[in-house]
GROMACS .gro file of C-alpha atoms in nm:
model
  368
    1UNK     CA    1  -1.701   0.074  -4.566
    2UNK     CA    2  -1.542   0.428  -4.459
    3UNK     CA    3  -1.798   0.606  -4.201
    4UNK     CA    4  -1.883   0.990  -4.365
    5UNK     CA    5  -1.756   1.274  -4.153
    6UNK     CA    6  -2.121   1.382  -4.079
    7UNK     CA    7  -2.171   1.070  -3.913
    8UNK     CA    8  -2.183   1.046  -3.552
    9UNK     CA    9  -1.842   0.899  -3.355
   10UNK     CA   10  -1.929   0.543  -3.230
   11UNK     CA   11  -1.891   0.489  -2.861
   12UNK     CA   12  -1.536   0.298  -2.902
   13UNK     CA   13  -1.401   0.608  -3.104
   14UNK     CA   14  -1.545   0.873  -2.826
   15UNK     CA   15  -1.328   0.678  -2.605
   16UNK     CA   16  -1.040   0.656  -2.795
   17UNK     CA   17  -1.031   1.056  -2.824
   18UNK     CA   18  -1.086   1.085  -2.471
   19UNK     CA   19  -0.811   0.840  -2.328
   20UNK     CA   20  -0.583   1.022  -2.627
   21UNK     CA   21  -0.699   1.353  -2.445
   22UNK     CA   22  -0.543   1.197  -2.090
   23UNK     CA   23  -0.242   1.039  -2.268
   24UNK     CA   24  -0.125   1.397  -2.432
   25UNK     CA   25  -0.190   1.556  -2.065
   26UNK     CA   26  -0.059   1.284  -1.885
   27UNK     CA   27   0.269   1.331  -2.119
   28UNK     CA   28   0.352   1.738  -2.092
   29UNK     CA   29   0.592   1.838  -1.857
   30UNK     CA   30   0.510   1.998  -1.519
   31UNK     CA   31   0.524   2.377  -1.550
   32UNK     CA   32   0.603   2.629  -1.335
   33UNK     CA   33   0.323   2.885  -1.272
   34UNK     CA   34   0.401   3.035  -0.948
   35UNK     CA   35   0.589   3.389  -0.918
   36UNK     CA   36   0.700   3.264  -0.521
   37UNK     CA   37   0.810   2.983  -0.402
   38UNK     CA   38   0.466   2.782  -0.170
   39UNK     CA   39   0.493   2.472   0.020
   40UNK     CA   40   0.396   2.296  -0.227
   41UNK     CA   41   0.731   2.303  -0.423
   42UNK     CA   42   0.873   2.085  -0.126
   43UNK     CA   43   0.630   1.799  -0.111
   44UNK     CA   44   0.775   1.602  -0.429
   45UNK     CA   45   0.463   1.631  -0.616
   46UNK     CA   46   0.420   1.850  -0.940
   47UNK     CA   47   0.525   2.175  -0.813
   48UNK     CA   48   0.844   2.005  -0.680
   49UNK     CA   49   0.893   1.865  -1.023
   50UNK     CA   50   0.825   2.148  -1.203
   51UNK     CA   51   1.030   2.380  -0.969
   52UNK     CA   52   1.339   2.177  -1.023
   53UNK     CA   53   1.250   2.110  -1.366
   54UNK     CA   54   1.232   2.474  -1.451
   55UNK     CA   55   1.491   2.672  -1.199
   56UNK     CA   56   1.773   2.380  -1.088
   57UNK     CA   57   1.791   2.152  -1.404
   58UNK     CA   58   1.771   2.456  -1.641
   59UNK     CA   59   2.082   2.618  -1.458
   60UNK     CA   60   2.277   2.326  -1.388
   61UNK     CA   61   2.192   2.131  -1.716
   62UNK     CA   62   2.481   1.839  -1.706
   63UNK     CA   63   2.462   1.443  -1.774
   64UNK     CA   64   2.475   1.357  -1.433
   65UNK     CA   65   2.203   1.562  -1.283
   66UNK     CA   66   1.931   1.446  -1.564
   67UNK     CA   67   1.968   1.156  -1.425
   68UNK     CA   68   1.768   1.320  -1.137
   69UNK     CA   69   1.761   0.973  -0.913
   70UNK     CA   70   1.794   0.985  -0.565
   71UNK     CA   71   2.222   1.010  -0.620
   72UNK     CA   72   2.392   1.095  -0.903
   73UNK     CA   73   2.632   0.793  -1.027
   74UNK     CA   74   2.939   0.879  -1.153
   75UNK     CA   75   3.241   0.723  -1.338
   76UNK     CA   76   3.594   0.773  -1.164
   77UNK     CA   77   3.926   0.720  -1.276
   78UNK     CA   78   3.998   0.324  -1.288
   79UNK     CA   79   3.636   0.190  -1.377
   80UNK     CA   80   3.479   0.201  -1.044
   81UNK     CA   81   3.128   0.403  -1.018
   82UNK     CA   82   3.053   0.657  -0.688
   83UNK     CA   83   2.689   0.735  -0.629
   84UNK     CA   84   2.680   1.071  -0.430
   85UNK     CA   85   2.355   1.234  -0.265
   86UNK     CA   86   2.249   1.511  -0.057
   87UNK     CA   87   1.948   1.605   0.114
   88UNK     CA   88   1.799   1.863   0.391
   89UNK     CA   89   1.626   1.813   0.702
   90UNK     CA   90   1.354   2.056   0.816
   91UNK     CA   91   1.088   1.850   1.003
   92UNK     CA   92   0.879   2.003   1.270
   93UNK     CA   93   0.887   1.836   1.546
   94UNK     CA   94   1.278   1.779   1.568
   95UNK     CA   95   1.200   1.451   1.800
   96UNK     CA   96   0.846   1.277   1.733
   97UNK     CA   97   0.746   0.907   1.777
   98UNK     CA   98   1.002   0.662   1.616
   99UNK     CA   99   1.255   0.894   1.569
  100UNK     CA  100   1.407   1.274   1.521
  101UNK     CA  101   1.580   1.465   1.287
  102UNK     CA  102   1.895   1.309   1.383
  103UNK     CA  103   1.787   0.979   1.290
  104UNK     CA  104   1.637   1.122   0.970
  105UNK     CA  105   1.948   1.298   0.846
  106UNK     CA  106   2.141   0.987   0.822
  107UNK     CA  107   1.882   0.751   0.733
  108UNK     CA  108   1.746   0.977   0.439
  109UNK     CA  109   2.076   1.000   0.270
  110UNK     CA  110   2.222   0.644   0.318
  111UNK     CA  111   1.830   0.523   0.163
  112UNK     CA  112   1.925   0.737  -0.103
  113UNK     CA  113   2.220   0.595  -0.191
  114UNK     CA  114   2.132   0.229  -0.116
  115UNK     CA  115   1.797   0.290  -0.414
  116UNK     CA  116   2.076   0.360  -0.608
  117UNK     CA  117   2.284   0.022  -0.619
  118UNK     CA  118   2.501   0.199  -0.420
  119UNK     CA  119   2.675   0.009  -0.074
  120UNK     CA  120   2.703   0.363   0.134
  121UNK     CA  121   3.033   0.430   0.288
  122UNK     CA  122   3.049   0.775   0.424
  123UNK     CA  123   2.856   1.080   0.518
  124UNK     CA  124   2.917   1.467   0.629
  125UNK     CA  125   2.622   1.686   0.815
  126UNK     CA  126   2.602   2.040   0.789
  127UNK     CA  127   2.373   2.199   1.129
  128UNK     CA  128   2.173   2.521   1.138
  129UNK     CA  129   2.112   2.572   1.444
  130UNK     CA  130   1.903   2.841   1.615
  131UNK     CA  131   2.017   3.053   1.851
  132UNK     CA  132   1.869   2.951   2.258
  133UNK     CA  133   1.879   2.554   2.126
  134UNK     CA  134   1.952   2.386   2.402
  135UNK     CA  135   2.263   2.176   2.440
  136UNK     CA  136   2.143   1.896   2.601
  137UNK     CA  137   1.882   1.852   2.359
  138UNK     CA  138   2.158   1.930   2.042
  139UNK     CA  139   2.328   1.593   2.219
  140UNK     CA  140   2.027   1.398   2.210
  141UNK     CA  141   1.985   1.448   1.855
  142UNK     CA  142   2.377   1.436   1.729
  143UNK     CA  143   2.339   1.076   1.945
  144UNK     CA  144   2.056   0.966   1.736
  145UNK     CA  145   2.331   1.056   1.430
  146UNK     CA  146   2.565   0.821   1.612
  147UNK     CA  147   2.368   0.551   1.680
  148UNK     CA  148   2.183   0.547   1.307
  149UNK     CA  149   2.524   0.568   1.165
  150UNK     CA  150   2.649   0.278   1.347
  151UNK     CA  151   2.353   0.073   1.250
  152UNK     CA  152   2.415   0.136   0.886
  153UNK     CA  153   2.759   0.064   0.863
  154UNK     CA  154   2.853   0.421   0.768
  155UNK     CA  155   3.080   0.689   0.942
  156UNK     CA  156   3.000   1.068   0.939
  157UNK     CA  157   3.354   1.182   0.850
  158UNK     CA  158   3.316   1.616   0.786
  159UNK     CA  159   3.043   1.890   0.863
  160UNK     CA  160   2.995   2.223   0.943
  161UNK     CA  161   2.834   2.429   1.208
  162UNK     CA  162   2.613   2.776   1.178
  163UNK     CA  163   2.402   2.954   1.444
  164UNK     CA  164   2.168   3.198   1.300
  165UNK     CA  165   1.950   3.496   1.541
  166UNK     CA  166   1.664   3.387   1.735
  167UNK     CA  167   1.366   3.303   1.505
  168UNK     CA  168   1.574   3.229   1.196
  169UNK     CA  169   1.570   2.847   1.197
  170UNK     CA  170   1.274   2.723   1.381
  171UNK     CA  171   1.516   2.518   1.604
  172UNK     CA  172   1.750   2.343   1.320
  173UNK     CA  173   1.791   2.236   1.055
  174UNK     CA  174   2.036   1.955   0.911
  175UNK     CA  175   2.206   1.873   0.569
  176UNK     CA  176   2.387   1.536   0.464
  177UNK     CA  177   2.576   1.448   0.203
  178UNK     CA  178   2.650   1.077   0.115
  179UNK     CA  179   2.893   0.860  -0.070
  180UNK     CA  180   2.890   0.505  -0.158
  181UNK     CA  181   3.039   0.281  -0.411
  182UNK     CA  182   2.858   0.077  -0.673
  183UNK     CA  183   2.972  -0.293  -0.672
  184UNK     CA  184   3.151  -0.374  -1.042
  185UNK     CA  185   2.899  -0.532  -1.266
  186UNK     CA  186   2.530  -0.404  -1.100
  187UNK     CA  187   2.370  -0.154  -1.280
  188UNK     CA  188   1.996  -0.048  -1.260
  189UNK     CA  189   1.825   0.229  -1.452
  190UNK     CA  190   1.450   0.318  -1.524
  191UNK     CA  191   1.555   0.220  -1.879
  192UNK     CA  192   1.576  -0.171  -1.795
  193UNK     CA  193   1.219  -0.138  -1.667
  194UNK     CA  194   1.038  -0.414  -1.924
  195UNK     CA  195   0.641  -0.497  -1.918
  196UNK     CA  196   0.554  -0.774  -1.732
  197UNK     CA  197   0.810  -0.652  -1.424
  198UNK     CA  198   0.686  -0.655  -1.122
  199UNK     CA  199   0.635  -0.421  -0.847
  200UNK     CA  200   0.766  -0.495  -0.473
  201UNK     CA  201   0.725  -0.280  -0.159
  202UNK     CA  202   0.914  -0.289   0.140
  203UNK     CA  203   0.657  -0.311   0.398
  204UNK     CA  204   0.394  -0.130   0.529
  205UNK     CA  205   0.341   0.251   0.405
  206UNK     CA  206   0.233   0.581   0.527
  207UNK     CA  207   0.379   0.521   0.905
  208UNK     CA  208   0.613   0.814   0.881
  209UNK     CA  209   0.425   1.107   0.740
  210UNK     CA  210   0.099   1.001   0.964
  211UNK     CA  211   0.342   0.975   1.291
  212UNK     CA  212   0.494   1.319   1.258
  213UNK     CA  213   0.143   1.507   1.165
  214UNK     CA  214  -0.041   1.403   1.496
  215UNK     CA  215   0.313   1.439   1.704
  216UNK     CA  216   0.256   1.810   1.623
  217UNK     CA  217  -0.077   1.831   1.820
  218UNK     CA  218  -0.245   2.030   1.562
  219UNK     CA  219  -0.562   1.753   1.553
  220UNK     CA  220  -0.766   1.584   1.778
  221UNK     CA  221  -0.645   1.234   1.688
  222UNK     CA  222  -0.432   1.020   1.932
  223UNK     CA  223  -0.306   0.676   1.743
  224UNK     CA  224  -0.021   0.428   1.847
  225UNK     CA  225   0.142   0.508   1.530
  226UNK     CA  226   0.507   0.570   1.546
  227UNK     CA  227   0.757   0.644   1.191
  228UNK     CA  228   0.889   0.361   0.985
  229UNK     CA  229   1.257   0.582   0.976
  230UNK     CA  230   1.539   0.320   0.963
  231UNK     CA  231   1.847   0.244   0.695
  232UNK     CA  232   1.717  -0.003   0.441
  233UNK     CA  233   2.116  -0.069   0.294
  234UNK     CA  234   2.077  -0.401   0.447
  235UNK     CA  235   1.747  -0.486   0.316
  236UNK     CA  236   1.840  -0.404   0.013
  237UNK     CA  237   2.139  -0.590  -0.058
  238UNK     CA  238   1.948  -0.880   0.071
  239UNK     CA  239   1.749  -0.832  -0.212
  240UNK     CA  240   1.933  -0.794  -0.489
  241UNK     CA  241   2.138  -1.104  -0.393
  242UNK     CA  242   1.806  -1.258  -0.426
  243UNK     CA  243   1.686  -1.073  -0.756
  244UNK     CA  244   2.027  -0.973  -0.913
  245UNK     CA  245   1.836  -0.827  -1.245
  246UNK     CA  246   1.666  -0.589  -1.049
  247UNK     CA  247   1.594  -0.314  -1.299
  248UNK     CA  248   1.483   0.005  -1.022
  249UNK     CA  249   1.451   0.084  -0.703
  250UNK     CA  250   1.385   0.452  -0.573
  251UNK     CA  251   1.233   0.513  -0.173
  252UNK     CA  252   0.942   0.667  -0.134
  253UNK     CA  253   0.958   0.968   0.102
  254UNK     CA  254   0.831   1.234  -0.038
  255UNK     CA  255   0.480   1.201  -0.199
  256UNK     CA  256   0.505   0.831  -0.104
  257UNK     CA  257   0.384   0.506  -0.305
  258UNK     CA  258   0.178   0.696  -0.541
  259UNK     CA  259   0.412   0.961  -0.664
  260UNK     CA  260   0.684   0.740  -0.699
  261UNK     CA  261   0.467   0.523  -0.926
  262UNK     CA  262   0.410   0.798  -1.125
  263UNK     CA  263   0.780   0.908  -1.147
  264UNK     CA  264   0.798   0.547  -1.285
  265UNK     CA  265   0.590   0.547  -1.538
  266UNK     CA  266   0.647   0.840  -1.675
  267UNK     CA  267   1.032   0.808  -1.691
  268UNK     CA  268   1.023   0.445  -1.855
  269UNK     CA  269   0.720   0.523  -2.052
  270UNK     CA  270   0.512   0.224  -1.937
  271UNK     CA  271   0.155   0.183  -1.730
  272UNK     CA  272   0.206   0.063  -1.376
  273UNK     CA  273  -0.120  -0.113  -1.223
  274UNK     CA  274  -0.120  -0.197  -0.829
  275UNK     CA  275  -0.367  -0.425  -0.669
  276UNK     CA  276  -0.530  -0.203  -0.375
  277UNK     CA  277  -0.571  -0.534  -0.176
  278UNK     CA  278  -0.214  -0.596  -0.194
  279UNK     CA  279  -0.102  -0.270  -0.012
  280UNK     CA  280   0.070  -0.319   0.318
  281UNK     CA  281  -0.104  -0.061   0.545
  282UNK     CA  282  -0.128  -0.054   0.910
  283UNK     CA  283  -0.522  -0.038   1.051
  284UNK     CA  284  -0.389   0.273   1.257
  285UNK     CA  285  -0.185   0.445   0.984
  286UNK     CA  286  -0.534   0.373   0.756
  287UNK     CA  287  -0.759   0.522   1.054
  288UNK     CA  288  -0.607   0.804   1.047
  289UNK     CA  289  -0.560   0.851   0.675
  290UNK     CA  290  -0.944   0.767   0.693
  291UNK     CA  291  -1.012   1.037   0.950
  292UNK     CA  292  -0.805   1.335   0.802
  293UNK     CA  293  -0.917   1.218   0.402
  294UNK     CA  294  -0.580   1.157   0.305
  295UNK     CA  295  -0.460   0.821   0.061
  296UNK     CA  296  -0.195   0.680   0.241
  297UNK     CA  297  -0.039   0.611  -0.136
  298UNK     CA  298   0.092   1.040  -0.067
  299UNK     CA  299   0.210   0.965   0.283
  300UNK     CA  300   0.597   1.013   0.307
  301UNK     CA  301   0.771   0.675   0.464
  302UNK     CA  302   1.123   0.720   0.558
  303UNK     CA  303   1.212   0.381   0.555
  304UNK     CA  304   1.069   0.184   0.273
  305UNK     CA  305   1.139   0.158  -0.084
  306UNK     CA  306   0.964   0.058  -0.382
  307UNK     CA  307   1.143  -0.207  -0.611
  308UNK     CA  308   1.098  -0.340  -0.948
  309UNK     CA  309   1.197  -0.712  -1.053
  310UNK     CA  310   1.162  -0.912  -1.350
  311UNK     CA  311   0.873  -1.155  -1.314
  312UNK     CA  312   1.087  -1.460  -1.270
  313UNK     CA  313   1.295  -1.285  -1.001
  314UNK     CA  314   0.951  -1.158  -0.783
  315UNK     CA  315   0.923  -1.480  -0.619
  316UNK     CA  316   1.265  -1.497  -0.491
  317UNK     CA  317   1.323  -1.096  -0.375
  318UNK     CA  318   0.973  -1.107  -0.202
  319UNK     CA  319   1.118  -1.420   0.032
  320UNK     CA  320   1.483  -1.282   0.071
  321UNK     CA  321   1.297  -0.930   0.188
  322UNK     CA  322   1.063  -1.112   0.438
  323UNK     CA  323   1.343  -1.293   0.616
  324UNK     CA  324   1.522  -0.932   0.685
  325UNK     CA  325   1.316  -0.797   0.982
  326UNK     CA  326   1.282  -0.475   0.812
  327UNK     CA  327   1.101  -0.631   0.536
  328UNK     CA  328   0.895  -0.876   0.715
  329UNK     CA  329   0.563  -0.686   0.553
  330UNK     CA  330   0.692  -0.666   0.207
  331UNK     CA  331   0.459  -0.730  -0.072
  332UNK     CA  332   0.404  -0.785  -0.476
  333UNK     CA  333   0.208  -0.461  -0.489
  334UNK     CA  334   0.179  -0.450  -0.865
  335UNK     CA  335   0.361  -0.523  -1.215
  336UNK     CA  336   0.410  -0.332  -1.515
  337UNK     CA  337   0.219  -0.316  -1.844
  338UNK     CA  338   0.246  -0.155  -2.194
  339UNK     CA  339  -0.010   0.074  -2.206
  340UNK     CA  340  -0.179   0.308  -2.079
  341UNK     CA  341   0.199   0.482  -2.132
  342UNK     CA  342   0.277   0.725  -1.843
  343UNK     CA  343  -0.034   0.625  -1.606
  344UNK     CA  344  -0.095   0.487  -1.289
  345UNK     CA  345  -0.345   0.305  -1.228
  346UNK     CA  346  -0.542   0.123  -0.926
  347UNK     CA  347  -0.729  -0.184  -0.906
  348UNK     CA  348  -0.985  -0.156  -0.677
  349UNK     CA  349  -1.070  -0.373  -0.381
  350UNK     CA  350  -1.450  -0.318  -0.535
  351UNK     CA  351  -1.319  -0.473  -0.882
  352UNK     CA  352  -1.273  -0.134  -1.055
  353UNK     CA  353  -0.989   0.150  -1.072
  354UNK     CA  354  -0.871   0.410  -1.069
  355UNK     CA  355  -0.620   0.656  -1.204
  356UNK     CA  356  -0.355   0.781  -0.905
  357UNK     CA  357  -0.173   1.101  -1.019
  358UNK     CA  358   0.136   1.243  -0.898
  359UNK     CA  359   0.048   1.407  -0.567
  360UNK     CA  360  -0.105   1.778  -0.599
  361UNK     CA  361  -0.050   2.014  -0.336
  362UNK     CA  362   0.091   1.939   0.017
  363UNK     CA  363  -0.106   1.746   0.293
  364UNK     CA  364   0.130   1.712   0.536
  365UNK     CA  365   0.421   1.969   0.481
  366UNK     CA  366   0.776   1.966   0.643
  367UNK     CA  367   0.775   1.596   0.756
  368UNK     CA  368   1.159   1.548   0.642
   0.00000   0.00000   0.00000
C-alpha cells in the first residue's frame, strides 16, 4: 500500500533523509572561504585541503599532482617508476624532546616516499636561515641531518643556502626534496582499497605533536613524553614482504590518525570504522590530550603510518611489523566497510560511536 503525501514520515524514513543530509555534506568538496591565508591552511585539515584544492591544484592542474599522495610517482624512460616528494620544515622549537628540525627534515621526506612504495635513495635540503643563528647550534642540527640520513639508508646529495635580516625566519627553516625508486611489479593506490580491508597502525599515536607543544613552555604541563620522529623505510618494507597486496599506506603527520582516515574514505569512496579500544596511545600522550581537550586521533606523529591490508594479509603484516622495533606497538585499528560512503566512524569503548571528521582548525600549529 503506497503511504499519501499528507501522511507523516515514519521514523526509519526521518532517518534515511537525515543520514542522506550527512552523506551529500560529507561528499562536497572543501571550499575556500578565507580572503588571507590563517594557520589553519597548514594543519592538513579542511582549510589545508581546500587551500590546495582551490589555489595549487587549480594552477598546476597535471596527472601527476591529482594524484596528491605524499610523492608523486612517475613513469621514466625504460619502465622503471620514481616517486619524488618535497616538504618544509617550520617547527618551533628547532630542538625539542626526541628530536629537531634536522631530524625532521629528513625523516619527513624519506616517510613520504617510503608510504608511497617507494625504497628512498636520495635527498637535497634547502636552509633559511636567520641572521645571528648561531653556528654551533646550525652544526648540531645539520648533524642530526647526518645521522638520520645514515640511519635511513639515504644520502643528501644537493641544497642550497639563504640568510634572510634579523626577524625574517624565526631561526630557520628547512626544505627537502626526496627521490626513491619503486620496485618493478608493487603498485598501491587508494583505488585497490576493497571492503572488508583492514586497517593497521604503526604504533602508538599522538607522541610527536604532544612532545613539541609542552617543549614550547606555553602550559603548565610537564610529561615524560618525547616525539615518535624516526624513518619508517625499514618498517615498511618489512611489511609489505609480509602483506605484498597491500593496497595503501599514507603517514599520518599532519592532522594525524583521524584526518588521514578521512582522506581515506573519501578518496576510495568507502566507510572506515576503528575500534577506540584498539588505539595504541601512550597513558602520558592521553594525559595530556586529556588535560588540554584535544583527541589524540588530530595529533601529528612523525613517525608512524597508517596501512591498509586485505583481510587475509592483516594477520601476517601485524606480526612482520611487531618484530621491527619501530613497530613493536602496531595494531589492527580498524577495517573497511561499504557504507556509510565517505565517513569515519568510531566505535566506542562505551559500545557506541561516533563520527570523526577531518580535523577543523589548528590545535597545535607549526609542529613540522
Amino acid at each position: 500500500m503506497t503511504r499519501s503525501p499528507s501522511q507523516p514520515a515514519t521514523p526509519a524514513e526521518r532517518e534515511g533523509r537525515v543520514l542522506d543530509r550527512i552523506d551529500a555534506f560529507r561528499k562536497r568538496r572543501p571550499r575556500l572561504l578565507e580572503s588571507v591565508v590563517t594557520l589553519a591552511h597548514g594543519a592538513g585539515g579542511k582549510s589545508s585541503a581546500a587551500l590546495i584544492d582551490t589555489v595549487f591544484v587549480e594552477a598546476f592542474r597535471n596527472p601527476e599532482l591529482e594524484q596528491l599522495g605524499d610523492a608523486a610517482v612517475l613513469a621514466v624512460p625504460g619502465g622503471d617508476r620514481l616517486a619524488f616528494s618535497t616538504d618544509s620544515y617550520v617547527v618551533q622549537p628547532l630542538q625539542f624532546p626526541g628530536g629537531s628540525i634536522g631530524n625532521l627534515a629528513v625523516h619527513g621526506t624519506v616517510n613520504d616516499l617510503a608510504v608511497s612504495g617507494a625504497r628512498p635513495q636520495w635527498l637535497s635540503a634547502g636552509f633559511v636561515i636567520e641572521e645571528g643563528f648561531e653556528i654551533a647550534r646550525l652544526q648540531e642540527i645539520v648533524a642530526d641531518m647526518r645521522d638520520s640520513a645514515q640511519a635511513a639508508g639515504v644520502q643528501i646529495v644537493t641544497g642550497d643556502t639563504k640568510v634572510v635580516g634579523k626577524g625574517a625566519a624565526d631561526g630557520m627553516f628547512i626544505s627537502t626534496a626526496g627521490v626513491g625508486v619503486i620496485p618493478a611489479g608493487r603498485r598501491m593506490s587508494v583505488e585497490l582499497v576493497r571492503p572488508g580491508d583492514k586497517v593497521l597502525v604503526s604504533g602508538t599515536i599522538g607522541e610527536h605533536g604532544m612532545a613539541v607543544m609542552l617543549a614550547r613552555g606555553e602550559l603548565a604541563i610537564e610529561a615524560d613524553i618525547a616525539s615518535d620522529t624516526a624513518p619508517v623505510n625499514l618498517l615498511v618494507e618489512a611489511m609489505l614482504a609480509a602483506a605484498p597486496s597491500t593496497r595503501w599506506m599514507r603517514d599520518a603527520t599532519r592532522g594525524g590518525v583521524g584526518t588521514v582516515c578521512n582522506e581515506l574514505a573519501q578518496s576510495a569512496g568507502v566507510a572506515v570504522v576503528i575500534d577506540e579500544q584498539a588505539l595504541p596511545v601512550q597513558q602520558q600522550v592521553l594525559g595530556a590530550c586529556d588535560l588540554l581537550g584535544i583527541d589524540p586521533l588530530y595529533v601529528a606523529n612523525e613517525g608512524k603510518f597508517i596501512a591498509v591490508v586485505p583481510a587475509a594479509e592483516a594477520d601476517s603484516a601485524l606480526a612482520a611489523m611487531r618484530a621491527h622495533p619501530l613497530g613493536a606497538a602496531a595494531e589492527v585499528i580498524g577495517e573497511v566497510m561499504s557504507e556509510p560512503e565517505g565517513i569515519v566512524a568510531l566505535r566506542t569503548a562505551f559500545g557506541g560511536s561516533r563520527i570523526v571528521d577531518m580535523l577543523v582548525g589548528d590545535p597545535l600549529p607549526r609542529i613540522c
